[in-house]
JSON list of C-alpha atoms and ligand atoms in Angstrom, two decimals:
[
{"chain": "A", "resi": 1, "resn": "UNK", "atom": "CA", "xyz": [0.25, 0.01, -0.05]},
{"chain": "A", "resi": 2, "resn": "UNK", "atom": "CA", "xyz": [1.43, 3.43, -0.83]},
{"chain": "A", "resi": 3, "resn": "UNK", "atom": "CA", "xyz": [1.32, 6.33, 1.40]},
{"chain": "A", "resi": 4, "resn": "UNK", "atom": "CA", "xyz": [-1.42, 8.14, -0.55]},
{"chain": "A", "resi": 5, "resn": "UNK", "atom": "CA", "xyz": [-3.64, 5.01, 0.15]},
{"chain": "A", "resi": 6, "resn": "UNK", "atom": "CA", "xyz": [-2.67, 4.92, 3.77]},
{"chain": "A", "resi": 7, "resn": "UNK", "atom": "CA", "xyz": [-3.41, 8.77, 4.10]},
{"chain": "A", "resi": 8, "resn": "UNK", "atom": "CA", "xyz": [-6.76, 7.68, 2.81]},
{"chain": "A", "resi": 9, "resn": "UNK", "atom": "CA", "xyz": [-7.41, 5.07, 5.35]},
{"chain": "A", "resi": 10, "resn": "UNK", "atom": "CA", "xyz": [-6.38, 7.58, 7.82]},
{"chain": "A", "resi": 11, "resn": "UNK", "atom": "CA", "xyz": [-9.00, 9.92, 7.01]},
{"chain": "A", "resi": 12, "resn": "UNK", "atom": "CA", "xyz": [-11.53, 6.93, 7.16]},
{"chain": "A", "resi": 13, "resn": "UNK", "atom": "CA", "xyz": [-10.28, 6.39, 10.83]},
{"chain": "A", "resi": 14, "resn": "UNK", "atom": "CA", "xyz": [-11.03, 10.03, 11.89]},
{"chain": "A", "resi": 15, "resn": "UNK", "atom": "CA", "xyz": [-14.86, 9.48, 10.98]},
{"chain": "A", "resi": 16, "resn": "UNK", "atom": "CA", "xyz": [-15.16, 7.75, 14.36]},
{"chain": "A", "resi": 17, "resn": "UNK", "atom": "CA", "xyz": [-13.39, 10.00, 16.37]},
{"chain": "A", "resi": 18, "resn": "UNK", "atom": "CA", "xyz": [-14.81, 10.90, 19.71]},
{"chain": "A", "resi": 19, "resn": "UNK", "atom": "CA", "xyz": [-13.76, 14.51, 20.51]},
{"chain": "A", "resi": 20, "resn": "UNK", "atom": "CA", "xyz": [-16.62, 16.34, 22.12]},
{"chain": "A", "resi": 21, "resn": "UNK", "atom": "CA", "xyz": [-14.33, 18.51, 24.26]},
{"chain": "A", "resi": 22, "resn": "UNK", "atom": "CA", "xyz": [-11.28, 19.45, 22.04]},
{"chain": "A", "resi": 23, "resn": "UNK", "atom": "CA", "xyz": [-13.46, 19.14, 18.66]},
{"chain": "A", "resi": 24, "resn": "UNK", "atom": "CA", "xyz": [-10.18, 18.23, 17.15]},
{"chain": "A", "resi": 25, "resn": "UNK", "atom": "CA", "xyz": [-10.74, 15.00, 15.40]},
{"chain": "A", "resi": 26, "resn": "UNK", "atom": "CA", "xyz": [-7.49, 12.67, 14.20]},
{"chain": "A", "resi": 27, "resn": "UNK", "atom": "CA", "xyz": [-7.47, 9.37, 12.54]},
{"chain": "A", "resi": 28, "resn": "UNK", "atom": "CA", "xyz": [-4.44, 7.17, 12.04]},
{"chain": "A", "resi": 29, "resn": "UNK", "atom": "CA", "xyz": [-3.63, 4.35, 10.00]},
{"chain": "A", "resi": 30, "resn": "UNK", "atom": "CA", "xyz": [-0.88, 1.76, 11.00]},
{"chain": "A", "resi": 31, "resn": "UNK", "atom": "CA", "xyz": [0.49, -0.52, 8.13]},
{"chain": "A", "resi": 32, "resn": "UNK", "atom": "CA", "xyz": [1.60, -4.05, 9.18]},
{"chain": "A", "resi": 33, "resn": "UNK", "atom": "CA", "xyz": [4.59, -5.25, 7.54]},
{"chain": "A", "resi": 34, "resn": "UNK", "atom": "CA", "xyz": [2.55, -8.01, 5.85]},
{"chain": "A", "resi": 35, "resn": "UNK", "atom": "CA", "xyz": [0.12, -5.21, 4.54]},
{"chain": "A", "resi": 36, "resn": "UNK", "atom": "CA", "xyz": [-2.81, -5.05, 6.75]},
{"chain": "A", "resi": 37, "resn": "UNK", "atom": "CA", "xyz": [-4.22, -1.83, 8.33]},
{"chain": "A", "resi": 38, "resn": "UNK", "atom": "CA", "xyz": [-5.40, -0.72, 11.53]},
{"chain": "A", "resi": 39, "resn": "UNK", "atom": "CA", "xyz": [-7.50, 2.34, 11.82]},
{"chain": "A", "resi": 40, "resn": "UNK", "atom": "CA", "xyz": [-7.48, 4.14, 14.94]},
{"chain": "A", "resi": 41, "resn": "UNK", "atom": "CA", "xyz": [-9.20, 7.63, 16.06]},
{"chain": "A", "resi": 42, "resn": "UNK", "atom": "CA", "xyz": [-9.04, 9.81, 19.49]},
{"chain": "A", "resi": 43, "resn": "UNK", "atom": "CA", "xyz": [-11.21, 8.95, 22.12]},
{"chain": "A", "resi": 44, "resn": "UNK", "atom": "CA", "xyz": [-11.47, 11.71, 24.49]},
{"chain": "A", "resi": 45, "resn": "UNK", "atom": "CA", "xyz": [-13.06, 11.49, 27.98]},
{"chain": "A", "resi": 46, "resn": "UNK", "atom": "CA", "xyz": [-14.91, 13.89, 30.36]},
{"chain": "A", "resi": 47, "resn": "UNK", "atom": "CA", "xyz": [-12.41, 13.42, 32.80]},
{"chain": "A", "resi": 48, "resn": "UNK", "atom": "CA", "xyz": [-9.50, 14.61, 30.32]},
{"chain": "A", "resi": 49, "resn": "UNK", "atom": "CA", "xyz": [-6.69, 12.16, 31.47]},
{"chain": "A", "resi": 50, "resn": "UNK", "atom": "CA", "xyz": [-8.07, 9.16, 29.89]},
{"chain": "A", "resi": 51, "resn": "UNK", "atom": "CA", "xyz": [-8.07, 10.59, 26.53]},
{"chain": "A", "resi": 52, "resn": "UNK", "atom": "CA", "xyz": [-6.36, 8.21, 24.22]},
{"chain": "A", "resi": 53, "resn": "UNK", "atom": "CA", "xyz": [-4.95, 9.51, 20.92]},
{"chain": "A", "resi": 54, "resn": "UNK", "atom": "CA", "xyz": [-5.74, 7.96, 17.19]},
{"chain": "A", "resi": 55, "resn": "UNK", "atom": "CA", "xyz": [-2.03, 6.45, 16.91]},
{"chain": "A", "resi": 56, "resn": "UNK", "atom": "CA", "xyz": [-2.29, 4.70, 20.17]},
{"chain": "A", "resi": 57, "resn": "UNK", "atom": "CA", "xyz": [-5.76, 3.26, 19.58]},
{"chain": "A", "resi": 58, "resn": "UNK", "atom": "CA", "xyz": [-4.40, 1.96, 16.42]},
{"chain": "A", "resi": 59, "resn": "UNK", "atom": "CA", "xyz": [-1.28, 0.46, 17.86]},
{"chain": "A", "resi": 60, "resn": "UNK", "atom": "CA", "xyz": [-3.04, -0.80, 20.78]},
{"chain": "A", "resi": 61, "resn": "UNK", "atom": "CA", "xyz": [-5.78, -2.50, 18.38]},
{"chain": "A", "resi": 62, "resn": "UNK", "atom": "CA", "xyz": [-3.04, -4.18, 16.43]},
{"chain": "A", "resi": 63, "resn": "UNK", "atom": "CA", "xyz": [-0.98, -5.31, 19.29]},
{"chain": "A", "resi": 64, "resn": "UNK", "atom": "CA", "xyz": [-3.91, -6.48, 21.09]},
{"chain": "A", "resi": 65, "resn": "UNK", "atom": "CA", "xyz": [-4.57, -8.75, 17.88]},
{"chain": "A", "resi": 66, "resn": "UNK", "atom": "CA", "xyz": [-1.04, -10.36, 17.89]},
{"chain": "A", "resi": 67, "resn": "UNK", "atom": "CA", "xyz": [0.64, -8.02, 15.49]},
{"chain": "A", "resi": 68, "resn": "UNK", "atom": "CA", "xyz": [4.29, -6.92, 16.32]},
{"chain": "A", "resi": 69, "resn": "UNK", "atom": "CA", "xyz": [5.55, -6.02, 12.87]},
{"chain": "A", "resi": 70, "resn": "UNK", "atom": "CA", "xyz": [4.95, -2.40, 11.82]},
{"chain": "A", "resi": 71, "resn": "UNK", "atom": "CA", "xyz": [6.08, -0.66, 8.43]},
{"chain": "A", "resi": 72, "resn": "UNK", "atom": "CA", "xyz": [4.54, 2.74, 8.82]},
{"chain": "A", "resi": 73, "resn": "UNK", "atom": "CA", "xyz": [1.60, 5.09, 10.19]},
{"chain": "A", "resi": 74, "resn": "UNK", "atom": "CA", "xyz": [-0.17, 7.76, 8.55]},
{"chain": "A", "resi": 75, "resn": "UNK", "atom": "CA", "xyz": [-1.92, 10.66, 10.70]},
{"chain": "A", "resi": 76, "resn": "UNK", "atom": "CA", "xyz": [-4.54, 13.15, 9.90]},
{"chain": "A", "resi": 77, "resn": "UNK", "atom": "CA", "xyz": [-5.96, 15.56, 12.14]},
{"chain": "A", "resi": 78, "resn": "UNK", "atom": "CA", "xyz": [-7.84, 19.02, 12.23]},
{"chain": "A", "resi": 79, "resn": "UNK", "atom": "CA", "xyz": [-10.92, 20.51, 14.13]},
{"chain": "A", "resi": 80, "resn": "UNK", "atom": "CA", "xyz": [-14.15, 19.26, 13.27]},
{"chain": "A", "resi": 81, "resn": "UNK", "atom": "CA", "xyz": [-15.71, 22.41, 12.05]},
{"chain": "A", "resi": 82, "resn": "UNK", "atom": "CA", "xyz": [-12.92, 23.16, 9.81]},
{"chain": "A", "resi": 83, "resn": "UNK", "atom": "CA", "xyz": [-11.68, 22.39, 6.34]},
{"chain": "A", "resi": 84, "resn": "UNK", "atom": "CA", "xyz": [-8.21, 21.03, 6.60]},
{"chain": "A", "resi": 85, "resn": "UNK", "atom": "CA", "xyz": [-5.45, 23.41, 5.65]},
{"chain": "A", "resi": 86, "resn": "UNK", "atom": "CA", "xyz": [-3.54, 21.53, 3.03]},
{"chain": "A", "resi": 87, "resn": "UNK", "atom": "CA", "xyz": [-0.01, 23.07, 4.27]},
{"chain": "A", "resi": 88, "resn": "UNK", "atom": "CA", "xyz": [-0.71, 21.98, 8.09]},
{"chain": "A", "resi": 89, "resn": "UNK", "atom": "CA", "xyz": [-0.07, 18.57, 9.43]},
{"chain": "A", "resi": 90, "resn": "UNK", "atom": "CA", "xyz": [-1.18, 16.71, 12.49]},
{"chain": "A", "resi": 91, "resn": "UNK", "atom": "CA", "xyz": [2.04, 15.63, 14.34]},
{"chain": "A", "resi": 92, "resn": "UNK", "atom": "CA", "xyz": [2.20, 12.69, 16.57]},
{"chain": "A", "resi": 93, "resn": "UNK", "atom": "CA", "xyz": [2.31, 13.88, 20.35]},
{"chain": "A", "resi": 94, "resn": "UNK", "atom": "CA", "xyz": [5.45, 12.50, 22.51]},
{"chain": "A", "resi": 95, "resn": "UNK", "atom": "CA", "xyz": [3.46, 9.82, 24.36]},
{"chain": "A", "resi": 96, "resn": "UNK", "atom": "CA", "xyz": [2.28, 8.30, 20.93]},
{"chain": "A", "resi": 97, "resn": "UNK", "atom": "CA", "xyz": [6.06, 8.56, 19.53]},
{"chain": "A", "resi": 98, "resn": "UNK", "atom": "CA", "xyz": [7.54, 6.63, 22.63]},
{"chain": "A", "resi": 99, "resn": "UNK", "atom": "CA", "xyz": [4.37, 4.03, 22.51]},
{"chain": "A", "resi": 100, "resn": "UNK", "atom": "CA", "xyz": [5.58, 3.37, 18.51]},
{"chain": "A", "resi": 101, "resn": "UNK", "atom": "CA", "xyz": [9.23, 3.17, 20.00]},
{"chain": "A", "resi": 102, "resn": "UNK", "atom": "CA", "xyz": [8.24, 0.10, 22.02]},
{"chain": "A", "resi": 103, "resn": "UNK", "atom": "CA", "xyz": [7.13, -1.99, 18.79]},
{"chain": "A", "resi": 104, "resn": "UNK", "atom": "CA", "xyz": [9.23, -0.65, 15.91]},
{"chain": "A", "resi": 105, "resn": "UNK", "atom": "CA", "xyz": [12.68, -0.23, 14.63]},
{"chain": "A", "resi": 106, "resn": "UNK", "atom": "CA", "xyz": [13.16, 3.40, 14.95]},
{"chain": "A", "resi": 107, "resn": "UNK", "atom": "CA", "xyz": [15.33, 3.84, 11.96]},
{"chain": "A", "resi": 108, "resn": "UNK", "atom": "CA", "xyz": [13.00, 2.17, 9.45]},
{"chain": "A", "resi": 109, "resn": "UNK", "atom": "CA", "xyz": [9.53, 2.84, 10.66]},
{"chain": "A", "resi": 110, "resn": "UNK", "atom": "CA", "xyz": [7.93, 5.70, 8.62]},
{"chain": "A", "resi": 111, "resn": "UNK", "atom": "CA", "xyz": [5.49, 8.39, 10.14]},
{"chain": "A", "resi": 112, "resn": "UNK", "atom": "CA", "xyz": [3.44, 10.30, 7.34]},
{"chain": "A", "resi": 113, "resn": "UNK", "atom": "CA", "xyz": [1.73, 13.51, 8.80]},
{"chain": "A", "resi": 114, "resn": "UNK", "atom": "CA", "xyz": [-0.79, 14.51, 6.06]},
{"chain": "A", "resi": 115, "resn": "UNK", "atom": "CA", "xyz": [-3.59, 16.77, 5.34]},
{"chain": "A", "resi": 116, "resn": "UNK", "atom": "CA", "xyz": [-4.67, 14.84, 2.25]},
{"chain": "A", "resi": 117, "resn": "UNK", "atom": "CA", "xyz": [-3.47, 12.21, -0.29]},
{"chain": "A", "resi": 118, "resn": "UNK", "atom": "CA", "xyz": [-1.37, 15.00, -2.07]},
{"chain": "A", "resi": 119, "resn": "UNK", "atom": "CA", "xyz": [-0.08, 16.70, 0.91]},
{"chain": "A", "resi": 120, "resn": "UNK", "atom": "CA", "xyz": [2.08, 14.77, 3.10]},
{"chain": "A", "resi": 121, "resn": "UNK", "atom": "CA", "xyz": [5.25, 14.45, 4.59]},
{"chain": "A", "resi": 122, "resn": "UNK", "atom": "CA", "xyz": [7.36, 11.07, 5.70]},
{"chain": "A", "resi": 123, "resn": "UNK", "atom": "CA", "xyz": [9.74, 10.91, 8.75]},
{"chain": "A", "resi": 124, "resn": "UNK", "atom": "CA", "xyz": [11.33, 8.09, 10.14]},
{"chain": "A", "resi": 125, "resn": "UNK", "atom": "CA", "xyz": [10.46, 7.56, 14.17]},
{"chain": "A", "resi": 126, "resn": "UNK", "atom": "CA", "xyz": [14.38, 8.07, 14.74]},
{"chain": "A", "resi": 127, "resn": "UNK", "atom": "CA", "xyz": [13.92, 11.58, 13.23]},
{"chain": "A", "resi": 128, "resn": "UNK", "atom": "CA", "xyz": [10.77, 12.18, 15.21]},
{"chain": "A", "resi": 129, "resn": "UNK", "atom": "CA", "xyz": [12.61, 10.66, 18.60]},
{"chain": "A", "resi": 130, "resn": "UNK", "atom": "CA", "xyz": [15.78, 11.19, 18.48]},
{"chain": "A", "resi": 131, "resn": "UNK", "atom": "CA", "xyz": [18.29, 9.81, 21.38]},
{"chain": "A", "resi": 132, "resn": "UNK", "atom": "CA", "xyz": [15.20, 7.77, 22.61]},
{"chain": "A", "resi": 133, "resn": "UNK", "atom": "CA", "xyz": [14.94, 5.30, 25.41]},
{"chain": "A", "resi": 134, "resn": "UNK", "atom": "CA", "xyz": [13.59, 1.98, 24.47]},
{"chain": "A", "resi": 135, "resn": "UNK", "atom": "CA", "xyz": [13.14, -1.74, 25.06]},
{"chain": "A", "resi": 136, "resn": "UNK", "atom": "CA", "xyz": [16.76, -2.68, 24.76]},
{"chain": "A", "resi": 137, "resn": "UNK", "atom": "CA", "xyz": [17.89, -0.21, 27.52]},
{"chain": "A", "resi": 138, "resn": "UNK", "atom": "CA", "xyz": [16.08, -2.75, 29.72]},
{"chain": "A", "resi": 139, "resn": "UNK", "atom": "CA", "xyz": [16.25, -5.90, 28.17]},
{"chain": "A", "resi": 140, "resn": "UNK", "atom": "CA", "xyz": [19.61, -5.62, 26.58]},
{"chain": "B", "resi": 201, "resn": "THU", "atom": "N1", "xyz": [-4.64, 13.84, 19.65]},
{"chain": "B", "resi": 201, "resn": "THU", "atom": "C1", "xyz": [-4.30, 12.73, 19.01]},
{"chain": "B", "resi": 201, "resn": "THU", "atom": "O1", "xyz": [-5.32, 12.16, 18.73]},
{"chain": "B", "resi": 201, "resn": "THU", "atom": "N2", "xyz": [-3.08, 12.46, 18.50]},
{"chain": "B", "resi": 201, "resn": "THU", "atom": "C2", "xyz": [-2.15, 13.32, 18.67]},
{"chain": "B", "resi": 201, "resn": "THU", "atom": "O2", "xyz": [-0.98, 12.56, 18.68]},
{"chain": "B", "resi": 201, "resn": "THU", "atom": "C3", "xyz": [-2.22, 14.61, 19.31]},
{"chain": "B", "resi": 201, "resn": "THU", "atom": "C4", "xyz": [-3.57, 14.87, 19.92]},
{"chain": "B", "resi": 201, "resn": "THU", "atom": "C5", "xyz": [-5.91, 14.04, 20.19]},
{"chain": "B", "resi": 201, "resn": "THU", "atom": "C6", "xyz": [-6.06, 13.91, 21.64]},
{"chain": "B", "resi": 201, "resn": "THU", "atom": "C7", "xyz": [-7.12, 15.00, 21.80]},
{"chain": "B", "resi": 201, "resn": "THU", "atom": "O3", "xyz": [-8.28, 14.34, 21.68]},
{"chain": "B", "resi": 201, "resn": "THU", "atom": "C8", "xyz": [-7.02, 15.91, 20.73]},
{"chain": "B", "resi": 201, "resn": "THU", "atom": "O4", "xyz": [-6.15, 15.30, 19.62]},
{"chain": "B", "resi": 201, "resn": "THU", "atom": "C9", "xyz": [-6.54, 17.15, 21.26]},
{"chain": "B", "resi": 201, "resn": "THU", "atom": "O5", "xyz": [-5.63, 16.99, 22.04]}
]
């Protein structure tokens, strides 16, 4: 699946975003190395802290179904009452970057931030989370 297709999947994921407090809706599409896509949306909570980001929803869905090998994630986000600005991309928060770090190779895993299938930018996790702490620091 190419990056433009993965961005479209992220937009589909965003349709189910539950964001009554921030009104900022996010969708993520996580691609496994064998080509499966897991979608995730942000899920807010009236107590705020339990809110889950779209990226983590997608990652936890996949891991909870036995997936451990990931190639890429695409992320889209914007206010629910606005048209997305083609030049503004939703970037993953620090917590989500660290959750990705647990399961992927930072040097090769690709994070695509996008506004639509024609406007996106791709980084490795290493670029977005340099000098990171990860499983090998504890497990050797
Ligand atoms: N959000 C995400 O879903 N992903 C991110 O990486 C950044 C923020 C969500 C959380 C919250 O529901 C809303 O965006 C505003 O912070």
